[in-house]
Short mmCIF file of C-alpha atoms in Angstrom, two decimals:
data_model
loop_
_atom_site.label_atom_id
_atom_site.label_comp_id
_atom_site.label_asym_id
_atom_site.label_seq_id
_atom_site.Cartn_x
_atom_site.Cartn_y
_atom_site.Cartn_z
CA MET K 885 0.05 0.01 0.04
CA SER K 886 1.34 3.47 -0.98
CA SER K 887 1.85 5.98 1.67
CA LYS K 888 -0.49 8.31 0.21
CA LYS K 889 -3.36 5.77 0.85
CA ARG K 890 -2.27 4.80 4.39
CA GLN K 891 -3.94 6.35 7.46
CA PRO K 892 -2.42 7.27 10.77
CA SER K 893 -3.98 5.62 13.70
CA LEU K 894 -5.35 7.17 16.71
CA SER K 895 -2.52 5.62 18.82
CA GLN K 896 0.17 6.92 16.55
CA LEU K 897 -1.41 10.44 16.70
CA ARG K 898 -1.89 10.21 20.60
CA ALA K 899 1.86 9.07 21.08
CA PHE K 900 3.10 11.94 18.94
CA ALA K 901 1.10 14.57 20.41
CA ALA K 902 2.30 13.40 23.92
CA VAL K 903 5.99 13.81 22.68
CA ALA K 904 5.04 17.26 21.05
CA GLU K 905 3.92 18.46 24.46
CA HIS K 906 6.57 16.90 26.76
CA LEU K 907 9.50 16.84 24.20
CA HIS K 908 10.70 13.79 26.14
CA PHE K 909 9.87 10.31 25.37
CA ARG K 910 10.01 8.86 29.05
CA ASP K 911 7.73 11.73 30.26
CA ALA K 912 5.35 11.36 27.22
CA ALA K 913 5.19 7.62 27.76
CA ALA K 914 4.31 7.71 31.34
CA ALA K 915 1.51 10.71 30.49
CA ILE K 916 -0.39 8.37 28.03
CA GLY K 917 0.21 4.96 29.79
CA MET K 918 2.47 3.49 27.15
CA SER K 919 5.71 1.91 27.21
CA GLN K 920 8.67 4.04 25.98
CA PRO K 921 9.67 1.23 23.24
CA ALA K 922 5.77 1.25 22.12
CA LEU K 923 5.72 5.18 22.08
CA SER K 924 8.85 5.53 20.09
CA GLY K 925 7.49 2.76 17.64
CA ALA K 926 4.16 4.44 17.32
CA VAL K 927 5.81 7.83 16.21
CA SER K 928 8.33 5.99 13.86
CA ALA K 929 5.11 4.44 12.31
CA LEU K 930 3.50 7.94 12.06
CA GLU K 931 6.57 9.56 10.25
CA GLU K 932 6.57 6.45 7.91
CA THR K 933 2.78 6.77 7.22
CA LEU K 934 3.08 10.54 6.57
CA GLY K 935 6.32 10.42 4.70
CA VAL K 936 7.89 13.35 6.86
CA THR K 937 10.20 13.57 9.76
CA LEU K 938 8.46 14.87 12.91
CA LEU K 939 11.09 14.86 15.35
CA GLU K 940 14.86 15.76 15.59
CA ARG K 941 16.40 13.41 18.05
CA THR K 942 19.61 14.07 19.76
CA THR K 943 21.18 12.42 22.65
CA ARG K 944 20.09 15.08 25.03
CA LYS K 945 16.68 16.26 23.96
CA VAL K 946 13.78 15.85 21.42
CA LEU K 947 12.67 18.68 19.09
CA LEU K 948 10.03 19.16 16.76
CA SER K 949 10.82 19.49 13.14
CA PRO K 950 9.13 22.38 11.24
CA ALA K 951 6.87 19.84 9.64
CA GLY K 952 6.36 18.29 13.25
CA ALA K 953 5.39 21.62 14.78
CA ARG K 954 2.66 22.13 12.11
CA ILE K 955 1.32 18.53 12.34
CA ALA K 956 1.27 18.51 15.98
CA VAL K 957 -1.43 21.26 15.91
CA ARG K 958 -3.47 19.11 13.50
CA ALA K 959 -3.04 15.97 15.70
CA LYS K 960 -4.18 17.72 18.90
CA ALA K 961 -7.15 18.86 16.97
CA VAL K 962 -8.15 15.48 15.79
CA LEU K 963 -7.66 13.93 19.22
CA ALA K 964 -10.02 16.81 20.72
CA GLU K 965 -12.69 16.00 18.16
CA VAL K 966 -12.41 12.39 18.83
CA GLY K 967 -12.82 13.07 22.43
CA SER K 968 -15.86 15.31 21.65
CA LEU K 969 -17.17 12.48 19.55
CA MET K 970 -16.87 10.05 22.55
CA GLU K 971 -18.40 12.41 25.12
CA GLU K 972 -21.34 12.94 22.70
CA ALA K 973 -21.93 9.13 22.18
CA GLU K 974 -21.89 8.72 26.18
CA ALA K 975 -24.45 11.38 26.39
CA VAL K 976 -26.47 9.61 23.65
CA ARG K 977 -26.33 6.47 25.59
CA ALA K 978 -27.26 7.84 28.82
CA PRO K 979 -31.04 8.55 28.99
CA PHE K 980 -32.48 11.96 29.53
CA THR K 981 -29.28 13.87 28.47
CA GLY K 982 -28.41 16.45 25.76
CA PRO K 983 -30.93 18.51 23.57
CA LEU K 984 -34.63 17.51 23.22
CA ARG K 985 -36.20 19.46 20.37
CA LEU K 986 -39.96 19.80 21.36
CA GLY K 987 -42.50 21.16 19.09
CA VAL K 988 -45.74 22.51 20.65
CA ILE K 989 -48.81 23.98 19.29
CA PRO K 990 -49.97 27.55 20.29
CA THR K 991 -53.06 26.35 21.87
CA VAL K 992 -51.11 24.19 24.25
CA ALA K 993 -47.66 25.98 24.73
CA PRO K 994 -48.82 28.65 27.38
CA TYR K 995 -50.95 26.31 29.49
CA LEU K 996 -48.87 23.08 29.52
CA LEU K 997 -45.11 24.24 29.19
CA PRO K 998 -44.62 25.59 32.64
CA THR K 999 -45.66 21.87 33.90
CA VAL K 1000 -43.45 20.36 31.23
CA LEU K 1001 -40.50 22.43 31.85
CA ARG K 1002 -40.74 22.32 35.74
CA LEU K 1003 -40.85 18.36 35.29
CA THR K 1004 -37.75 18.22 33.01
CA HIS K 1005 -35.71 20.80 35.32
CA ASP K 1006 -36.54 18.79 38.45
CA ARG K 1007 -36.37 15.22 37.22
CA TYR K 1008 -34.17 15.28 34.11
CA PRO K 1009 -31.55 17.99 35.03
CA ASP K 1010 -29.12 17.01 32.21
CA LEU K 1011 -31.97 17.30 29.48
CA ASP K 1012 -31.77 20.34 27.48
CA PRO K 1013 -35.49 21.04 26.08
CA GLN K 1014 -35.55 23.46 23.09
CA VAL K 1015 -39.01 24.72 22.46
CA HIS K 1016 -40.43 25.36 19.02
CA GLU K 1017 -44.01 26.89 18.90
CA GLU K 1018 -45.53 26.14 15.53
CA GLN K 1019 -48.76 24.89 14.06
CA THR K 1020 -49.45 21.29 13.55
CA ALA K 1021 -48.52 20.99 9.81
CA SER K 1022 -45.26 22.64 10.46
CA LEU K 1023 -44.63 20.42 13.53
CA LEU K 1024 -45.46 17.32 11.56
CA ASP K 1025 -42.93 18.29 8.71
CA GLY K 1026 -40.11 19.03 11.35
CA LEU K 1027 -40.70 15.80 13.01
CA ALA K 1028 -40.49 13.79 9.52
CA THR K 1029 -37.34 15.72 8.37
CA GLY K 1030 -35.51 15.22 11.74
CA ARG K 1031 -35.73 19.02 12.67
CA LEU K 1032 -37.74 18.02 15.77
CA ASP K 1033 -37.68 15.08 18.17
CA LEU K 1034 -41.00 15.20 20.02
CA LEU K 1035 -44.21 16.99 19.62
CA LEU K 1036 -46.80 18.16 22.09
CA LEU K 1037 -50.17 18.53 20.32
CA ALA K 1038 -53.79 17.58 19.82
CA VAL K 1039 -54.38 14.25 18.33
CA PRO K 1040 -55.43 12.05 16.55
CA LEU K 1041 -53.12 13.11 13.67
CA GLY K 1042 -53.71 10.26 11.27
CA ALA K 1043 -49.87 10.98 10.07
CA PRO K 1044 -48.07 7.66 8.92
CA GLY K 1045 -44.79 6.89 10.72
CA VAL K 1046 -45.91 8.81 13.83
CA THR K 1047 -46.73 7.23 17.11
CA GLU K 1048 -49.08 9.02 19.50
CA LEU K 1049 -48.34 8.77 23.19
CA PRO K 1050 -51.76 9.96 24.85
CA LEU K 1051 -51.51 12.30 27.96
CA PHE K 1052 -55.06 13.46 28.58
CA ASP K 1053 -58.45 14.47 27.47
CA GLU K 1054 -59.93 17.72 28.40
CA ASP K 1055 -63.32 19.35 27.80
CA PHE K 1056 -64.15 22.59 25.82
CA VAL K 1057 -65.98 25.19 27.65
CA LEU K 1058 -68.08 28.17 26.17
CA VAL K 1059 -66.62 31.57 26.75
CA ALA K 1060 -69.00 34.48 26.71
CA PRO K 1061 -69.01 38.15 27.81
CA THR K 1062 -70.54 39.16 31.11
CA GLY K 1063 -74.20 39.27 31.18
CA HIS K 1064 -74.58 36.57 28.40
CA PRO K 1065 -77.56 34.32 29.16
CA LEU K 1066 -74.94 31.17 28.92
CA GLY K 1067 -72.29 32.74 30.89
CA GLY K 1068 -71.78 30.72 34.06
CA ARG K 1069 -74.31 28.06 33.02
CA ASP K 1070 -73.66 24.41 33.57
CA GLY K 1071 -75.02 21.62 31.33
CA ILE K 1072 -75.32 23.82 28.13
CA ASP K 1073 -76.67 21.80 25.31
CA ARG K 1074 -74.27 21.87 22.42
CA SER K 1075 -77.05 22.37 19.95
CA VAL K 1076 -76.85 26.22 21.09
CA LEU K 1077 -74.00 26.43 18.77
CA ARG K 1078 -76.34 26.39 15.73
CA GLU K 1079 -77.08 29.88 16.13
CA LEU K 1080 -74.40 31.53 18.34
CA PRO K 1081 -71.80 34.06 16.85
CA LEU K 1082 -68.94 31.89 17.25
CA LEU K 1083 -65.47 33.57 16.95
CA LEU K 1084 -62.80 31.27 15.65
CA LEU K 1085 -58.82 31.10 15.37
CA ASP K 1086 -57.13 31.68 12.06
CA GLU K 1087 -56.71 29.02 9.42
CA GLY K 1088 -54.13 26.39 10.31
CA HIS K 1089 -54.72 26.17 13.98
CA CYS K 1090 -55.89 22.64 14.74
CA LEU K 1091 -58.25 24.25 17.50
CA ARG K 1092 -60.19 25.93 14.64
CA ASP K 1093 -60.77 22.50 13.03
CA GLN K 1094 -62.03 21.07 16.07
CA ALA K 1095 -64.31 23.84 16.94
CA LEU K 1096 -65.67 23.53 13.66
CA ASP K 1097 -66.09 19.73 13.91
CA ILE K 1098 -68.13 20.43 17.18
CA CYS K 1099 -70.30 22.84 15.35
CA ARG K 1100 -71.04 20.22 12.42
CA GLU K 1101 -71.80 17.68 15.16
CA ALA K 1102 -74.34 20.16 16.70
CA GLY K 1103 -75.95 20.53 13.27
CA ARG K 1104 -74.53 23.88 12.19
CA ALA K 1105 -73.43 23.78 8.53
CA ASN K 1106 -70.89 26.80 8.43
CA ILE K 1107 -69.76 29.82 10.43
CA PRO K 1108 -69.20 33.22 8.61
CA ALA K 1109 -65.48 34.17 9.02
CA THR K 1110 -66.18 37.57 9.68
CA THR K 1111 -63.59 37.87 12.40
CA THR K 1112 -60.75 35.63 13.45
CA ALA K 1113 -57.86 35.70 15.71
CA ALA K 1114 -54.13 34.59 15.61
CA GLY K 1115 -54.20 33.38 19.14
CA LEU K 1116 -56.42 32.67 22.13
CA SER K 1117 -55.43 35.69 24.07
CA THR K 1118 -56.94 37.96 21.12
CA LEU K 1119 -59.82 35.60 20.72
CA VAL K 1120 -60.99 35.95 24.25
CA GLN K 1121 -60.49 39.73 24.10
CA LEU K 1122 -62.84 39.82 21.10
CA VAL K 1123 -65.27 37.95 23.15
CA ALA K 1124 -64.80 40.48 26.11
CA GLY K 1125 -65.55 43.07 23.56
CA GLY K 1126 -68.91 41.72 22.79
CA LEU K 1127 -68.23 40.37 19.18
CA GLY K 1128 -69.24 36.97 19.96
CA VAL K 1129 -68.68 33.80 21.81
CA THR K 1130 -65.86 30.95 21.52
CA LEU K 1131 -64.80 27.61 22.67
CA LEU K 1132 -61.73 27.37 24.79
CA PRO K 1133 -59.96 24.17 26.13
CA ARG K 1134 -60.36 24.05 29.87
CA THR K 1135 -56.52 24.19 30.54
CA ALA K 1136 -56.55 27.66 29.02
CA VAL K 1137 -59.44 29.06 31.23
CA ARG K 1138 -56.92 30.04 34.20
CA VAL K 1139 -54.50 31.81 32.11
CA GLU K 1140 -57.19 33.49 29.47
CA VAL K 1141 -60.30 33.97 31.50
CA SER K 1142 -59.85 33.85 35.17
CA HIS K 1143 -58.57 37.25 35.83
CA SER K 1144 -61.12 38.93 33.42
CA GLY K 1145 -63.96 40.63 34.81
CA ARG K 1146 -65.48 40.72 31.39
CA LEU K 1147 -65.78 37.05 30.78
CA ARG K 1148 -67.82 34.08 32.01
CA THR K 1149 -67.52 30.41 31.14
CA GLY K 1150 -70.35 27.94 30.65
CA SER K 1151 -69.81 24.01 30.69
CA PHE K 1152 -71.52 21.78 28.32
CA ALA K 1153 -73.71 18.78 29.28
CA ALA K 1154 -72.38 15.22 28.98
CA PRO K 1155 -70.69 14.15 26.83
CA ALA K 1156 -69.05 17.55 26.51
CA PRO K 1157 -66.98 18.24 23.41
CA THR K 1158 -63.18 17.26 24.10
CA ARG K 1159 -59.95 17.21 22.61
CA ARG K 1160 -57.02 14.80 23.52
CA ILE K 1161 -53.65 15.91 23.88
CA ALA K 1162 -50.54 13.61 23.40
CA LEU K 1163 -47.01 13.45 22.67
CA ALA K 1164 -46.01 12.44 19.26
CA MET K 1165 -42.60 10.94 18.00
CA ARG K 1166 -41.34 9.14 14.95
CA THR K 1167 -42.16 5.35 14.96
CA GLY K 1168 -39.14 3.62 15.77
CA ALA K 1169 -37.28 6.60 17.21
CA ALA K 1170 -34.11 5.76 18.75
CA ARG K 1171 -35.01 7.39 22.03
CA SER K 1172 -38.73 6.00 22.16
CA ALA K 1173 -38.11 4.25 25.49
CA GLU K 1174 -37.13 7.62 26.98
CA TYR K 1175 -40.17 9.30 25.45
CA GLU K 1176 -42.57 6.77 26.73
CA GLN K 1177 -41.00 7.21 30.04
CA LEU K 1178 -41.19 11.09 29.76
CA ALA K 1179 -45.10 10.52 28.89
CA ASP K 1180 -45.60 8.56 32.12
CA ALA K 1181 -44.03 11.17 34.09
CA LEU K 1182 -45.92 13.86 32.40
CA ARG K 1183 -49.24 12.14 33.22
CA GLU K 1184 -48.40 12.08 36.71
CA ALA K 1185 -47.35 15.75 36.87
CA MET K 1186 -50.51 16.73 35.03
CA ARG K 1187 -52.68 15.28 37.75
CA ASP K 1188 -53.83 18.63 39.22
CA LEU K 1189 -54.91 19.99 35.77
CA PRO K 1190 -58.45 20.12 34.93
CA VAL K 1191 -58.02 17.08 32.80
CA ARG K 1192 -58.77 13.22 32.61
CA LEU K 1193 -55.49 11.59 32.30
CA ALA K 1194 -55.32 9.10 29.73
CA ASP K 1195 -55.70 5.41 30.47
CA VAL K 1196 -52.79 3.57 28.92
#
């Protein structure tokens, strides 16, 4: 095999880097736990592989040749990168370490992220959650391409190659302005949705689609899109301003409604309209066992929320 095709080994690079640092064979051998003859042989083999003289040996000391000084810098960089690679592999082998790119839909993020992030901080301190708030279609694309690792969103998705880990079901409530006859009422029949001026989120939000499905089930054919909102906070302010009523998931009530004196909620008669929230991962994901454990821990952490935990 010609010298141009031969590759130096890591042991050769490690031996040479040690000699370059200590400029003494005995000290270098002791530093890396190698015998002095083996160290000398490794450096000679590296010189043969590279086709250059790396060291100037005298009876009293060792000096780096001009080529050796330049290659020593490269050798140390290669060994540093190999060390980083091994550390990264160790982190991957260890559960709940390193980055977790979590995608969350906007109608979940403000209400569940405090619980999720508190759990990861307390129970998995070596996990680095990186949150991305996007609409469902964008999240699914990010999951499929590997840009995201795990999603927190409403299901079912009906997406191939995606495994859902159910967390809980929650009811929708009717949000109306103060003084509205349905504000504060329990046992509302969903048939009232046929005639109410219902305000919706913009196109692309899964909550909009869920609200439309609920209305269709109640016998309403369509809803005039005269006013829409980009987020739930704007939506409830439109309700407070008297422009109509809306549907809100129960986990959002404390943040969006409880501190407003201009809004009231009403609950529907059983069976109330609901949505299911789950984690979603790529089917067969390398960290699927971790994600399943995380789902179990999240269900426990969400016990105090106004939801019904999924029975899995």
